[in-house]
């Protein structure tokens, strides 16, 4: 069994929780960085609390990151923390830049100061491609970010490259395309759809308001994507990788599969709301994961349809427990 000590920022998020599970399975000692908050949300890692060690720190506070790095002395550092919701980045561009851009510099500096031999993973994003320059997008595709979030992610990506080339750090970026799961935040469109479908089926809601139904994305299963993160840090030389399925689907297709899974027609419930349209839209994203398949031996396994159904089933179970209703109790629609 592999042994090591890993430090994860953003451990309470979707990817962080799945990564923590994976590393524990591989025999790692797992540490996580959490922000102090008046209301702590450890829902995704509650089942792991007795197997991981949490440290209070903040990507806005360099000294806290250095202190944690010294205490933990990790062999691998995974920087997954960020302000990661694209619409919020237009409302809070400065804060998004502090967390999502400069937060990466602070994490890299902590590694460089404490143990430059530690291996560093940066969570980059397909949103950096934005107004895409070619189809599909690979590691060599030029970037054209279309939101403050994407611009901040691009800074984090290039500062990781810069520290690798300037200081000789084993620092890599995973350019992950959209990856979803039942642990996805409720503000993201995929989870919004699956949760609303469950509530509509149970008679708790009557409609689903969405923005651009024709936006196309390359959607995969988050639990599989964290394995790619780990694989990147096991290579002999540090390289950046695009991670995705190589197929794309529209938001409209996501809604159609989700509603059909519970025997409903989305035309009866889905409404377009201009409030949810981005100021600068990213119309299409499609990964070329050839390099990951050939060099990491990684490829996505869960189909788009199975992913959608998995999310709907999880939200149905969650809403049934919360409301006390069952699918059979709702009136026929």
PDB file of N, CA, C and O in Angstrom, residues 121-186:
ATOM      1  N   UNK A 121      -0.131  20.203  -6.874  1.00  0.00           N
ATOM      2  CA  UNK A 121      -1.173  20.125  -7.901  1.00  0.00           C
ATOM      3  C   UNK A 121      -2.043  21.372  -7.835  1.00  0.00           C
ATOM      4  O   UNK A 121      -2.554  21.725  -6.765  1.00  0.00           O
ATOM      5  N   UNK A 122      -2.240  22.020  -8.970  1.00  0.00           N
ATOM      6  CA  UNK A 122      -3.127  23.172  -9.076  1.00  0.00           C
ATOM      7  C   UNK A 122      -4.361  22.813  -9.895  1.00  0.00           C
ATOM      8  O   UNK A 122      -4.253  22.250 -10.983  1.00  0.00           O
ATOM      9  N   UNK A 123      -5.530  23.161  -9.354  1.00  0.00           N
ATOM     10  CA  UNK A 123      -6.791  22.892 -10.044  1.00  0.00           C
ATOM     11  C   UNK A 123      -7.071  23.989 -11.055  1.00  0.00           C
ATOM     12  O   UNK A 123      -7.628  25.040 -10.719  1.00  0.00           O
ATOM     13  N   UNK A 124      -6.671  23.779 -12.299  1.00  0.00           N
ATOM     14  CA  UNK A 124      -7.014  24.695 -13.373  1.00  0.00           C
ATOM     15  C   UNK A 124      -8.384  24.317 -13.942  1.00  0.00           C
ATOM     16  O   UNK A 124      -8.981  23.323 -13.538  1.00  0.00           O
ATOM     17  N   UNK A 125      -8.872  25.102 -14.888  1.00  0.00           N
ATOM     18  CA  UNK A 125     -10.253  24.921 -15.346  1.00  0.00           C
ATOM     19  C   UNK A 125     -10.383  25.094 -16.851  1.00  0.00           C
ATOM     20  O   UNK A 125      -9.700  25.928 -17.462  1.00  0.00           O
ATOM     21  N   UNK A 126     -11.310  24.342 -17.440  1.00  0.00           N
ATOM     22  CA  UNK A 126     -11.598  24.484 -18.868  1.00  0.00           C
ATOM     23  C   UNK A 126     -12.180  25.856 -19.181  1.00  0.00           C
ATOM     24  O   UNK A 126     -12.155  26.295 -20.339  1.00  0.00           O
ATOM     25  N   UNK A 127     -12.699  26.557 -18.154  1.00  0.00           N
ATOM     26  CA  UNK A 127     -13.223  27.908 -18.378  1.00  0.00           C
ATOM     27  C   UNK A 127     -12.145  28.841 -18.910  1.00  0.00           C
ATOM     28  O   UNK A 127     -12.448  29.878 -19.505  1.00  0.00           O
ATOM     29  N   UNK A 128     -10.877  28.503 -18.721  1.00  0.00           N
ATOM     30  CA  UNK A 128      -9.785  29.329 -19.236  1.00  0.00           C
ATOM     31  C   UNK A 128      -9.811  29.388 -20.759  1.00  0.00           C
ATOM     32  O   UNK A 128      -9.340  30.353 -21.351  1.00  0.00           O
ATOM     33  N   UNK A 129     -10.371  28.373 -21.403  1.00  0.00           N
ATOM     34  CA  UNK A 129     -10.456  28.368 -22.866  1.00  0.00           C
ATOM     35  C   UNK A 129     -11.514  29.352 -23.368  1.00  0.00           C
ATOM     36  O   UNK A 129     -11.397  29.894 -24.466  1.00  0.00           O
ATOM     37  N   UNK A 130     -12.574  29.536 -22.567  1.00  0.00           N
ATOM     38  CA  UNK A 130     -13.570  30.562 -22.828  1.00  0.00           C
ATOM     39  C   UNK A 130     -14.118  30.600 -24.235  1.00  0.00           C
ATOM     40  O   UNK A 130     -14.835  29.700 -24.681  1.00  0.00           O
ATOM     41  N   UNK A 131     -13.775  31.659 -24.964  1.00  0.00           N
ATOM     42  CA  UNK A 131     -14.175  31.798 -26.358  1.00  0.00           C
ATOM     43  C   UNK A 131     -13.201  30.967 -27.180  1.00  0.00           C
ATOM     44  O   UNK A 131     -12.166  31.440 -27.646  1.00  0.00           O
ATOM     45  N   UNK A 132     -13.533  29.697 -27.344  1.00  0.00           N
ATOM     46  CA  UNK A 132     -12.558  28.698 -27.791  1.00  0.00           C
ATOM     47  C   UNK A 132     -11.951  29.029 -29.142  1.00  0.00           C
ATOM     48  O   UNK A 132     -12.632  29.495 -30.055  1.00  0.00           O
ATOM     49  N   UNK A 133     -10.648  28.784 -29.249  1.00  0.00           N
ATOM     50  CA  UNK A 133      -9.903  29.071 -30.466  1.00  0.00           C
ATOM     51  C   UNK A 133      -9.815  27.864 -31.387  1.00  0.00           C
ATOM     52  O   UNK A 133      -9.453  27.998 -32.560  1.00  0.00           O
ATOM     53  N   UNK A 134     -10.118  26.674 -30.864  1.00  0.00           N
ATOM     54  CA  UNK A 134     -10.124  25.467 -31.695  1.00  0.00           C
ATOM     55  C   UNK A 134     -10.967  24.401 -31.006  1.00  0.00           C
ATOM     56  O   UNK A 134     -11.215  24.467 -29.805  1.00  0.00           O
ATOM     57  N   UNK A 135     -11.395  23.431 -31.790  1.00  0.00           N
ATOM     58  CA  UNK A 135     -12.199  22.314 -31.275  1.00  0.00           C
ATOM     59  C   UNK A 135     -11.534  21.003 -31.669  1.00  0.00           C
ATOM     60  O   UNK A 135     -11.190  20.824 -32.843  1.00  0.00           O
ATOM     61  N   UNK A 136     -11.390  20.074 -30.695  1.00  0.00           N
ATOM     62  CA  UNK A 136     -11.574  20.239 -29.252  1.00  0.00           C
ATOM     63  C   UNK A 136     -10.383  20.973 -28.643  1.00  0.00           C
ATOM     64  O   UNK A 136      -9.448  21.351 -29.358  1.00  0.00           O
ATOM     65  N   UNK A 137     -10.389  21.141 -27.323  1.00  0.00           N
ATOM     66  CA  UNK A 137      -9.324  21.876 -26.662  1.00  0.00           C
ATOM     67  C   UNK A 137      -8.325  20.909 -26.005  1.00  0.00           C
ATOM     68  O   UNK A 137      -8.714  19.994 -25.277  1.00  0.00           O
ATOM     69  N   UNK A 138      -7.049  21.148 -26.297  1.00  0.00           N
ATOM     70  CA  UNK A 138      -5.972  20.321 -25.745  1.00  0.00           C
ATOM     71  C   UNK A 138      -5.036  21.186 -24.908  1.00  0.00           C
ATOM     72  O   UNK A 138      -5.300  22.378 -24.696  1.00  0.00           O
ATOM     73  N   UNK A 139      -3.941  20.596 -24.473  1.00  0.00           N
ATOM     74  CA  UNK A 139      -2.967  21.319 -23.665  1.00  0.00           C
ATOM     75  C   UNK A 139      -2.312  22.480 -24.412  1.00  0.00           C
ATOM     76  O   UNK A 139      -1.770  23.403 -23.795  1.00  0.00           O
ATOM     77  N   UNK A 140      -2.350  22.468 -25.737  1.00  0.00           N
ATOM     78  CA  UNK A 140      -1.707  23.516 -26.540  1.00  0.00           C
ATOM     79  C   UNK A 140      -2.694  24.543 -27.097  1.00  0.00           C
ATOM     80  O   UNK A 140      -2.284  25.487 -27.783  1.00  0.00           O
ATOM     81  N   UNK A 141      -3.977  24.397 -26.800  1.00  0.00           N
ATOM     82  CA  UNK A 141      -4.982  25.349 -27.284  1.00  0.00           C
ATOM     83  C   UNK A 141      -4.809  26.701 -26.583  1.00  0.00           C
ATOM     84  O   UNK A 141      -4.697  26.752 -25.360  1.00  0.00           O
ATOM     85  N   UNK A 142      -4.800  27.805 -27.323  1.00  0.00           N
ATOM     86  CA  UNK A 142      -4.689  29.132 -26.694  1.00  0.00           C
ATOM     87  C   UNK A 142      -5.886  29.420 -25.790  1.00  0.00           C
ATOM     88  O   UNK A 142      -7.014  28.992 -26.065  1.00  0.00           O
ATOM     89  N   UNK A 143      -5.627  30.166 -24.727  1.00  0.00           N
ATOM     90  CA  UNK A 143      -6.692  30.507 -23.775  1.00  0.00           C
ATOM     91  C   UNK A 143      -7.366  31.826 -24.174  1.00  0.00           C
ATOM     92  O   UNK A 143      -6.749  32.706 -24.767  1.00  0.00           O
ATOM     93  N   UNK A 144      -8.663  31.942 -23.809  1.00  0.00           N
ATOM     94  CA  UNK A 144      -9.410  33.172 -24.052  1.00  0.00           C
ATOM     95  C   UNK A 144     -10.494  33.260 -22.964  1.00  0.00           C
ATOM     96  O   UNK A 144     -11.666  33.013 -23.223  1.00  0.00           O
ATOM     97  N   UNK A 145     -10.106  33.589 -21.729  1.00  0.00           N
ATOM     98  CA  UNK A 145     -11.060  33.577 -20.607  1.00  0.00           C
ATOM     99  C   UNK A 145     -12.169  34.601 -20.781  1.00  0.00           C
ATOM    100  O   UNK A 145     -11.952  35.687 -21.305  1.00  0.00           O
ATOM    101  N   UNK A 146     -13.383  34.232 -20.315  1.00  0.00           N
ATOM    102  CA  UNK A 146     -14.568  35.072 -20.537  1.00  0.00           C
ATOM    103  C   UNK A 146     -15.297  35.437 -19.246  1.00  0.00           C
ATOM    104  O   UNK A 146     -16.479  35.797 -19.271  1.00  0.00           O
ATOM    105  N   UNK A 147     -14.614  35.357 -18.115  1.00  0.00           N
ATOM    106  CA  UNK A 147     -15.215  35.750 -16.841  1.00  0.00           C
ATOM    107  C   UNK A 147     -14.087  36.076 -15.870  1.00  0.00           C
ATOM    108  O   UNK A 147     -12.950  35.626 -16.051  1.00  0.00           O
ATOM    109  N   UNK A 148     -14.366  36.863 -14.829  1.00  0.00           N
ATOM    110  CA  UNK A 148     -13.335  37.113 -13.817  1.00  0.00           C
ATOM    111  C   UNK A 148     -12.807  35.816 -13.207  1.00  0.00           C
ATOM    112  O   UNK A 148     -11.616  35.715 -12.899  1.00  0.00           O
ATOM    113  N   UNK A 149     -13.682  34.830 -13.042  1.00  0.00           N
ATOM    114  CA  UNK A 149     -13.241  33.533 -12.525  1.00  0.00           C
ATOM    115  C   UNK A 149     -12.210  32.902 -13.451  1.00  0.00           C
ATOM    116  O   UNK A 149     -11.153  32.436 -13.020  1.00  0.00           O
ATOM    117  N   UNK A 150     -12.499  32.888 -14.750  1.00  0.00           N
ATOM    118  CA  UNK A 150     -11.596  32.269 -15.715  1.00  0.00           C
ATOM    119  C   UNK A 150     -10.271  33.013 -15.795  1.00  0.00           C
ATOM    120  O   UNK A 150      -9.206  32.402 -15.921  1.00  0.00           O
ATOM    121  N   UNK A 151     -10.327  34.356 -15.715  1.00  0.00           N
ATOM    122  CA  UNK A 151      -9.100  35.144 -15.722  1.00  0.00           C
ATOM    123  C   UNK A 151      -8.249  34.813 -14.499  1.00  0.00           C
ATOM    124  O   UNK A 151      -7.028  34.658 -14.589  1.00  0.00           O
ATOM    125  N   UNK A 152      -8.904  34.686 -13.332  1.00  0.00           N
ATOM    126  CA  UNK A 152      -8.185  34.346 -12.098  1.00  0.00           C
ATOM    127  C   UNK A 152      -7.578  32.951 -12.196  1.00  0.00           C
ATOM    128  O   UNK A 152      -6.441  32.717 -11.772  1.00  0.00           O
ATOM    129  N   UNK A 153      -8.337  32.023 -12.760  1.00  0.00           N
ATOM    130  CA  UNK A 153      -7.816  30.663 -12.936  1.00  0.00           C
ATOM    131  C   UNK A 153      -6.610  30.650 -13.873  1.00  0.00           C
ATOM    132  O   UNK A 153      -5.665  29.869 -13.686  1.00  0.00           O
ATOM    133  N   UNK A 154      -6.644  31.506 -14.876  1.00  0.00           N
ATOM    134  CA  UNK A 154      -5.532  31.569 -15.812  1.00  0.00           C
ATOM    135  C   UNK A 154      -4.265  32.069 -15.122  1.00  0.00           C
ATOM    136  O   UNK A 154      -3.166  31.564 -15.387  1.00  0.00           O
ATOM    137  N   UNK A 155      -4.415  33.042 -14.233  1.00  0.00           N
ATOM    138  CA  UNK A 155      -3.262  33.481 -13.446  1.00  0.00           C
ATOM    139  C   UNK A 155      -2.708  32.319 -12.626  1.00  0.00           C
ATOM    140  O   UNK A 155      -1.499  32.065 -12.594  1.00  0.00           O
ATOM    141  N   UNK A 156      -3.609  31.589 -11.948  1.00  0.00           N
ATOM    142  CA  UNK A 156      -3.170  30.446 -11.140  1.00  0.00           C
ATOM    143  C   UNK A 156      -2.465  29.394 -11.968  1.00  0.00           C
ATOM    144  O   UNK A 156      -1.482  28.788 -11.526  1.00  0.00           O
ATOM    145  N   UNK A 157      -2.962  29.191 -13.184  1.00  0.00           N
ATOM    146  CA  UNK A 157      -2.345  28.212 -14.074  1.00  0.00           C
ATOM    147  C   UNK A 157      -0.927  28.640 -14.456  1.00  0.00           C
ATOM    148  O   UNK A 157       0.027  27.860 -14.336  1.00  0.00           O
ATOM    149  N   UNK A 158      -0.787  29.872 -14.903  1.00  0.00           N
ATOM    150  CA  UNK A 158       0.520  30.328 -15.390  1.00  0.00           C
ATOM    151  C   UNK A 158       1.527  30.561 -14.262  1.00  0.00           C
ATOM    152  O   UNK A 158       2.728  30.379 -14.456  1.00  0.00           O
ATOM    153  N   UNK A 159       1.047  30.922 -13.077  1.00  0.00           N
ATOM    154  CA  UNK A 159       1.997  31.093 -11.964  1.00  0.00           C
ATOM    155  C   UNK A 159       2.524  29.727 -11.539  1.00  0.00           C
ATOM    156  O   UNK A 159       3.670  29.597 -11.102  1.00  0.00           O
ATOM    157  N   UNK A 160       1.720  28.680 -11.720  1.00  0.00           N
ATOM    158  CA  UNK A 160       2.190  27.317 -11.432  1.00  0.00           C
ATOM    159  C   UNK A 160       3.275  26.914 -12.425  1.00  0.00           C
ATOM    160  O   UNK A 160       4.313  26.353 -12.049  1.00  0.00           O
ATOM    161  N   UNK A 161       3.035  27.207 -13.696  1.00  0.00           N
ATOM    162  CA  UNK A 161       4.060  26.960 -14.710  1.00  0.00           C
ATOM    163  C   UNK A 161       5.328  27.753 -14.387  1.00  0.00           C
ATOM    164  O   UNK A 161       6.452  27.233 -14.474  1.00  0.00           O
ATOM    165  N   UNK A 162       5.151  29.000 -13.989  1.00  0.00           N
ATOM    166  CA  UNK A 162       6.286  29.865 -13.698  1.00  0.00           C
ATOM    167  C   UNK A 162       7.130  29.344 -12.539  1.00  0.00           C
ATOM    168  O   UNK A 162       8.368  29.343 -12.605  1.00  0.00           O
ATOM    169  N   UNK A 163       6.475  28.867 -11.479  1.00  0.00           N
ATOM    170  CA  UNK A 163       7.220  28.339 -10.331  1.00  0.00           C
ATOM    171  C   UNK A 163       7.927  27.029 -10.695  1.00  0.00           C
ATOM    172  O   UNK A 163       9.010  26.740 -10.204  1.00  0.00           O
ATOM    173  N   UNK A 164       7.312  26.253 -11.561  1.00  0.00           N
ATOM    174  CA  UNK A 164       7.951  25.018 -12.023  1.00  0.00           C
ATOM    175  C   UNK A 164       9.217  25.337 -12.803  1.00  0.00           C
ATOM    176  O   UNK A 164      10.272  24.719 -12.590  1.00  0.00           O
ATOM    177  N   UNK A 165       9.136  26.319 -13.695  1.00  0.00           N
ATOM    178  CA  UNK A 165      10.275  26.642 -14.546  1.00  0.00           C
ATOM    179  C   UNK A 165      11.312  27.511 -13.850  1.00  0.00           C
ATOM    180  O   UNK A 165      12.503  27.440 -14.165  1.00  0.00           O
ATOM    181  N   UNK A 166      10.883  28.317 -12.882  1.00  0.00           N
ATOM    182  CA  UNK A 166      11.809  29.236 -12.204  1.00  0.00           C
ATOM    183  C   UNK A 166      12.519  28.597 -11.020  1.00  0.00           C
ATOM    184  O   UNK A 166      13.694  28.863 -10.775  1.00  0.00           O
ATOM    185  N   UNK A 167      11.790  27.759 -10.270  1.00  0.00           N
ATOM    186  CA  UNK A 167      12.335  27.209  -9.026  1.00  0.00           C
ATOM    187  C   UNK A 167      12.523  25.702  -9.053  1.00  0.00           C
ATOM    188  O   UNK A 167      12.966  25.112  -8.066  1.00  0.00           O
ATOM    189  N   UNK A 168      12.159  25.069 -10.157  1.00  0.00           N
ATOM    190  CA  UNK A 168      12.342  23.631 -10.252  1.00  0.00           C
ATOM    191  C   UNK A 168      11.368  22.829  -9.417  1.00  0.00           C
ATOM    192  O   UNK A 168      11.637  21.659  -9.107  1.00  0.00           O
ATOM    193  N   UNK A 169      10.228  23.421  -9.041  1.00  0.00           N
ATOM    194  CA  UNK A 169       9.233  22.686  -8.259  1.00  0.00           C
ATOM    195  C   UNK A 169       8.542  21.636  -9.138  1.00  0.00           C
ATOM    196  O   UNK A 169       8.379  21.829 -10.338  1.00  0.00           O
ATOM    197  N   UNK A 170       8.138  20.541  -8.499  1.00  0.00           N
ATOM    198  CA  UNK A 170       7.273  19.581  -9.181  1.00  0.00           C
ATOM    199  C   UNK A 170       5.853  20.126  -9.013  1.00  0.00           C
ATOM    200  O   UNK A 170       5.121  19.768  -8.084  1.00  0.00           O
ATOM    201  N   UNK A 171       5.488  21.032  -9.912  1.00  0.00           N
ATOM    202  CA  UNK A 171       4.200  21.716  -9.841  1.00  0.00           C
ATOM    203  C   UNK A 171       3.459  21.522 -11.156  1.00  0.00           C
ATOM    204  O   UNK A 171       3.999  21.819 -12.222  1.00  0.00           O
ATOM    205  N   UNK A 172       2.235  21.012 -11.077  1.00  0.00           N
ATOM    206  CA  UNK A 172       1.466  20.721 -12.280  1.00  0.00           C
ATOM    207  C   UNK A 172       0.058  21.296 -12.161  1.00  0.00           C
ATOM    208  O   UNK A 172      -0.441  21.539 -11.063  1.00  0.00           O
ATOM    209  N   UNK A 173      -0.559  21.504 -13.314  1.00  0.00           N
ATOM    210  CA  UNK A 173      -1.951  21.940 -13.369  1.00  0.00           C
ATOM    211  C   UNK A 173      -2.784  20.907 -14.110  1.00  0.00           C
ATOM    212  O   UNK A 173      -2.387  20.435 -15.180  1.00  0.00           O
ATOM    213  N   UNK A 174      -3.927  20.584 -13.534  1.00  0.00           N
ATOM    214  CA  UNK A 174      -4.904  19.754 -14.222  1.00  0.00           C
ATOM    215  C   UNK A 174      -5.977  20.655 -14.793  1.00  0.00           C
ATOM    216  O   UNK A 174      -6.688  21.338 -14.040  1.00  0.00           O
ATOM    217  N   UNK A 175      -6.084  20.710 -16.118  1.00  0.00           N
ATOM    218  CA  UNK A 175      -7.109  21.539 -16.757  1.00  0.00           C
ATOM    219  C   UNK A 175      -8.359  20.679 -16.871  1.00  0.00           C
ATOM    220  O   UNK A 175      -8.589  19.986 -17.872  1.00  0.00           O
ATOM    221  N   UNK A 176      -9.146  20.692 -15.814  1.00  0.00           N
ATOM    222  CA  UNK A 176     -10.308  19.811 -15.735  1.00  0.00           C
ATOM    223  C   UNK A 176     -11.531  20.454 -16.376  1.00  0.00           C
ATOM    224  O   UNK A 176     -11.859  21.613 -16.091  1.00  0.00           O
ATOM    225  N   UNK A 177     -12.170  19.693 -17.241  1.00  0.00           N
ATOM    226  CA  UNK A 177     -13.445  20.117 -17.794  1.00  0.00           C
ATOM    227  C   UNK A 177     -14.540  19.807 -16.764  1.00  0.00           C
ATOM    228  O   UNK A 177     -14.269  19.224 -15.716  1.00  0.00           O
ATOM    229  N   UNK A 178     -15.764  20.240 -17.049  1.00  0.00           N
ATOM    230  CA  UNK A 178     -16.828  20.151 -16.049  1.00  0.00           C
ATOM    231  C   UNK A 178     -16.958  18.743 -15.491  1.00  0.00           C
ATOM    232  O   UNK A 178     -17.066  17.778 -16.250  1.00  0.00           O
ATOM    233  N   UNK A 179     -16.944  18.633 -14.186  1.00  0.00           N
ATOM    234  CA  UNK A 179     -17.082  17.332 -13.532  1.00  0.00           C
ATOM    235  C   UNK A 179     -18.073  17.473 -12.384  1.00  0.00           C
ATOM    236  O   UNK A 179     -17.964  18.357 -11.563  1.00  0.00           O
ATOM    237  N   UNK A 180     -19.045  16.589 -12.381  1.00  0.00           N
ATOM    238  CA  UNK A 180     -20.207  16.709 -11.516  1.00  0.00           C
ATOM    239  C   UNK A 180     -20.378  15.460 -10.658  1.00  0.00           C
ATOM    240  O   UNK A 180     -19.723  14.446 -10.879  1.00  0.00           O
ATOM    241  N   UNK A 181     -21.301  15.555  -9.699  1.00  0.00           N
ATOM    242  CA  UNK A 181     -21.601  14.417  -8.827  1.00  0.00           C
ATOM    243  C   UNK A 181     -22.742  14.819  -7.905  1.00  0.00           C
ATOM    244  O   UNK A 181     -23.129  15.998  -7.867  1.00  0.00           O
ATOM    245  N   UNK A 182     -23.261  13.884  -7.122  1.00  0.00           N
ATOM    246  CA  UNK A 182     -24.261  14.267  -6.119  1.00  0.00           C
ATOM    247  C   UNK A 182     -23.713  15.235  -5.070  1.00  0.00           C
ATOM    248  O   UNK A 182     -24.501  15.854  -4.352  1.00  0.00           O
ATOM    249  N   UNK A 183     -22.401  15.393  -4.990  1.00  0.00           N
ATOM    250  CA  UNK A 183     -21.797  16.317  -4.030  1.00  0.00           C
ATOM    251  C   UNK A 183     -21.574  17.708  -4.614  1.00  0.00           C
ATOM    252  O   UNK A 183     -21.016  18.571  -3.960  1.00  0.00           O
ATOM    253  N   UNK A 184     -21.998  17.943  -5.828  1.00  0.00           N
ATOM    254  CA  UNK A 184     -21.834  19.235  -6.466  1.00  0.00           C
ATOM    255  C   UNK A 184     -22.601  20.296  -5.687  1.00  0.00           C
ATOM    256  O   UNK A 184     -23.688  20.022  -5.160  1.00  0.00           O
ATOM    257  N   UNK A 185     -22.074  21.514  -5.616  1.00  0.00           N
ATOM    258  CA  UNK A 185     -22.762  22.596  -4.928  1.00  0.00           C
ATOM    259  C   UNK A 185     -24.098  22.915  -5.585  1.00  0.00           C
ATOM    260  O   UNK A 185     -24.240  22.828  -6.809  1.00  0.00           O
ATOM    261  N   UNK A 186     -25.073  23.280  -4.783  1.00  0.00           N
ATOM    262  CA  UNK A 186     -26.420  23.509  -5.292  1.00  0.00           C
ATOM    263  C   UNK A 186     -26.511  24.705  -6.232  1.00  0.00           C
ATOM    264  O   UNK A 186     -27.491  24.836  -6.968  1.00  0.00           O
TER     265      UNK A 186
END
